């Protein structure tokens, strides 16, 4: 198991989805951490990236999904904290008024009009639309939302943790 520490120096580009023994997503980790979980026997490999890592004579498929061998009790479901990154991920980095590149977070009902900082009142917006809108509602500013902002679903934190890039092998679990 000396090879584990050598693997730890590999670049952390690829990511691994960690499932509970019940197949529920638990976390997203750097793939080298996923490798360690498999090598230690803590988890089994469910799916792999199209990549193999070599460390001397030692070789392993890079896991894209691993499943813990023992069930971990999770007292409550993970929720997505409201952050700039999370909103951008939900809105796919697109301005929710014009579809351009998002640069700002916009409060649909502006805070000066009593709008709250919550999932269903924040959207990603480009600077132009954000400036044009100012302290007005979309109706007052003559803007239309492309879609209604929603509260993230049960496993949407996985998308945020993965930076919006979900590996094909993850889709059946999230
Ligand atoms: Zn825009």
Coordinates of C-alpha atoms and ligand atoms in Angstrom, one line a residue:
X1 CA 0.0 0.0 0.0
X2 CA 3.0 2.2 -0.3
X3 CA 1.8 3.1 -3.7
X4 CA -1.2 5.0 -2.2
X5 CA 1.0 7.9 -1.1
X6 CA 2.6 8.0 -4.5
X7 CA -0.8 8.2 -6.1
X8 CA -1.7 11.1 -3.9
X9 CA 0.7 13.3 -5.8
X10 CA -1.2 12.8 -9.0
X11 CA -3.1 15.9 -10.3
X12 CA -6.6 16.2 -9.0
X13 CA -8.4 16.8 -12.2
X14 CA -10.9 13.9 -12.4
X15 CA -13.6 13.6 -9.7
X16 CA -15.3 10.6 -8.1
X17 CA -18.9 10.5 -6.9
X18 CA -19.1 8.7 -3.6
X19 CA -22.3 6.7 -3.0
X20 CA -23.5 5.4 0.3
X21 CA -24.0 1.6 0.5
X22 CA -27.7 2.4 -0.3
X23 CA -26.6 4.0 -3.7
X24 CA -27.5 7.5 -2.5
X25 CA -24.9 10.2 -3.4
X26 CA -22.8 11.2 -0.4
X27 CA -20.1 13.4 -1.7
X28 CA -17.9 14.4 -4.6
X29 CA -14.1 13.9 -4.1
X30 CA -10.9 14.2 -6.1
X31 CA -10.4 11.0 -8.0
X32 CA -7.2 10.2 -6.2
X33 CA -9.2 10.2 -3.0
X34 CA -11.6 7.8 -4.7
X35 CA -8.6 5.6 -5.6
X36 CA -7.6 5.5 -1.9
X37 CA -11.1 4.5 -0.8
X38 CA -11.0 1.6 -3.2
X39 CA -7.5 0.5 -2.4
X40 CA -8.3 0.6 1.3
X41 CA -11.4 -1.5 0.7
X42 CA -13.6 1.2 2.2
X43 CA -15.5 1.4 -1.1
X44 CA -15.9 -0.6 -4.3
X45 CA -15.5 0.8 -7.7
X46 CA -18.8 1.1 -9.6
X47 CA -17.7 3.0 -12.7
X48 CA -14.5 4.3 -14.1
X49 CA -13.1 7.2 -16.1
X50 CA -11.5 6.4 -19.4
X51 CA -8.1 6.7 -17.6
X52 CA -5.6 4.5 -15.8
X53 CA -3.1 5.7 -13.4
X54 CA 0.3 4.2 -13.1
X55 CA 2.7 4.4 -10.2
X56 CA 5.7 2.2 -11.0
X57 CA 4.4 -1.4 -11.6
X58 CA 1.2 -0.4 -9.9
X59 CA -1.8 0.4 -12.2
X60 CA -5.4 1.3 -11.4
X61 CA -8.5 2.4 -13.3
X62 CA -9.5 5.8 -12.1
X63 CA -12.9 5.5 -10.5
X64 CA -15.7 7.9 -11.5
X65 CA -18.2 6.3 -9.1
X66 CA -17.5 4.3 -5.9
X67 CA -19.9 2.8 -3.4
X68 CA -19.1 2.5 0.4
X69 CA -19.1 -1.0 1.6
X70 CA -20.8 0.0 4.9
X71 CA -23.8 2.2 5.2
X72 CA -23.1 5.6 6.7
X73 CA -25.9 7.2 8.6
X74 CA -26.8 10.6 7.3
X75 CA -29.0 12.5 9.8
X76 CA -30.5 14.8 7.2
X77 CA -30.3 15.3 3.5
X78 CA -27.7 17.7 2.1
X79 CA -29.0 20.9 0.8
X80 CA -27.4 23.4 -1.5
X81 CA -26.2 26.6 0.3
X82 CA -27.2 29.7 -1.6
X83 CA -23.9 31.0 -3.1
X84 CA -22.9 32.8 -6.2
X85 CA -21.3 29.6 -7.6
X86 CA -24.4 27.6 -6.8
X87 CA -26.8 30.1 -8.5
X88 CA -24.5 30.2 -11.6
X89 CA -24.5 26.4 -11.7
X90 CA -28.2 26.2 -11.4
X91 CA -28.6 28.8 -14.2
X92 CA -25.9 27.2 -16.3
X93 CA -23.8 30.4 -16.2
X94 CA -26.4 32.1 -18.4
X95 CA -28.1 35.4 -17.9
X96 CA -31.7 34.6 -17.1
X97 CA -32.9 37.6 -19.0
X98 CA -31.0 37.6 -22.3
X99 CA -29.2 34.2 -22.2
X100 CA -25.8 35.9 -22.4
X101 CA -22.8 35.1 -20.1
X102 CA -23.7 35.5 -16.5
X103 CA -21.5 37.9 -14.5
X104 CA -23.7 39.0 -11.6
X105 CA -26.3 37.7 -9.2
X106 CA -29.6 39.6 -9.6
X107 CA -32.5 39.8 -7.1
X108 CA -35.6 39.4 -9.2
X109 CA -37.6 41.5 -6.7
X110 CA -34.8 43.9 -5.8
X111 CA -33.8 44.2 -2.1
X112 CA -34.7 47.9 -2.1
X113 CA -38.3 46.7 -2.8
X114 CA -38.2 44.1 -0.1
X115 CA -37.0 41.2 -2.2
X116 CA -35.3 38.5 -0.2
X117 CA -32.0 36.7 -0.7
X118 CA -33.4 33.3 -1.3
X119 CA -33.3 30.7 -4.1
X120 CA -36.6 31.7 -5.7
X121 CA -35.6 35.4 -5.9
X122 CA -32.1 35.2 -7.2
X123 CA -30.9 34.6 -10.8
X124 CA -27.7 34.8 -12.7
X125 CA -27.5 37.9 -14.9
X126 CA -25.1 39.6 -17.3
X127 CA -23.8 43.0 -16.3
X128 CA -25.8 44.8 -19.0
X129 CA -29.2 43.3 -17.9
X130 CA -28.3 43.7 -14.2
X131 CA -27.5 47.4 -14.7
X132 CA -30.5 48.0 -17.0
X133 CA -32.8 46.5 -14.3
X134 CA -31.3 48.4 -11.4
X135 CA -33.6 48.6 -8.4
X136 CA -36.7 47.6 -10.5
X137 CA -38.6 44.4 -10.9
X138 CA -38.4 42.7 -14.3
X139 CA -41.9 44.1 -15.3
X140 CA -40.9 47.6 -14.3
X141 CA -37.6 47.3 -16.3
X142 CA -39.3 45.7 -19.3
X143 CA -37.3 42.4 -18.9
X144 CA -38.6 38.9 -19.0
X145 CA -37.2 35.9 -17.1
X146 CA -36.3 33.0 -19.3
X147 CA -37.5 30.7 -16.5
X148 CA -38.7 30.9 -13.0
X149 CA -35.9 30.5 -10.4
X150 CA -36.3 27.3 -8.4
X151 CA -35.1 25.9 -5.2
X152 CA -32.5 23.2 -6.0
X153 CA -33.6 19.6 -5.9
X154 CA -32.5 16.8 -3.6
X155 CA -29.2 15.9 -5.3
X156 CA -28.4 19.2 -7.1
X157 CA -25.5 19.8 -4.6
X158 CA -23.7 17.1 -6.7
X159 CA -23.8 19.4 -9.7
X160 CA -22.5 22.3 -7.7
X161 CA -19.8 20.2 -6.1
X162 CA -18.8 19.0 -9.6
X163 CA -18.7 22.5 -10.9
X164 CA -21.6 21.7 -13.3
X165 CA -19.7 19.0 -15.1
X166 CA -21.4 15.7 -14.4
X167 CA -19.7 12.6 -15.6
X168 CA -21.8 10.4 -17.8
X169 CA -21.5 7.5 -15.3
X170 CA -23.1 9.7 -12.6
X171 CA -26.4 10.3 -14.3
X172 CA -28.1 7.2 -13.0
X173 CA -27.4 8.2 -9.4
X174 CA -28.1 11.9 -9.2
Ligands
LIG1 ZN1 -28.5 39.6 -19.9

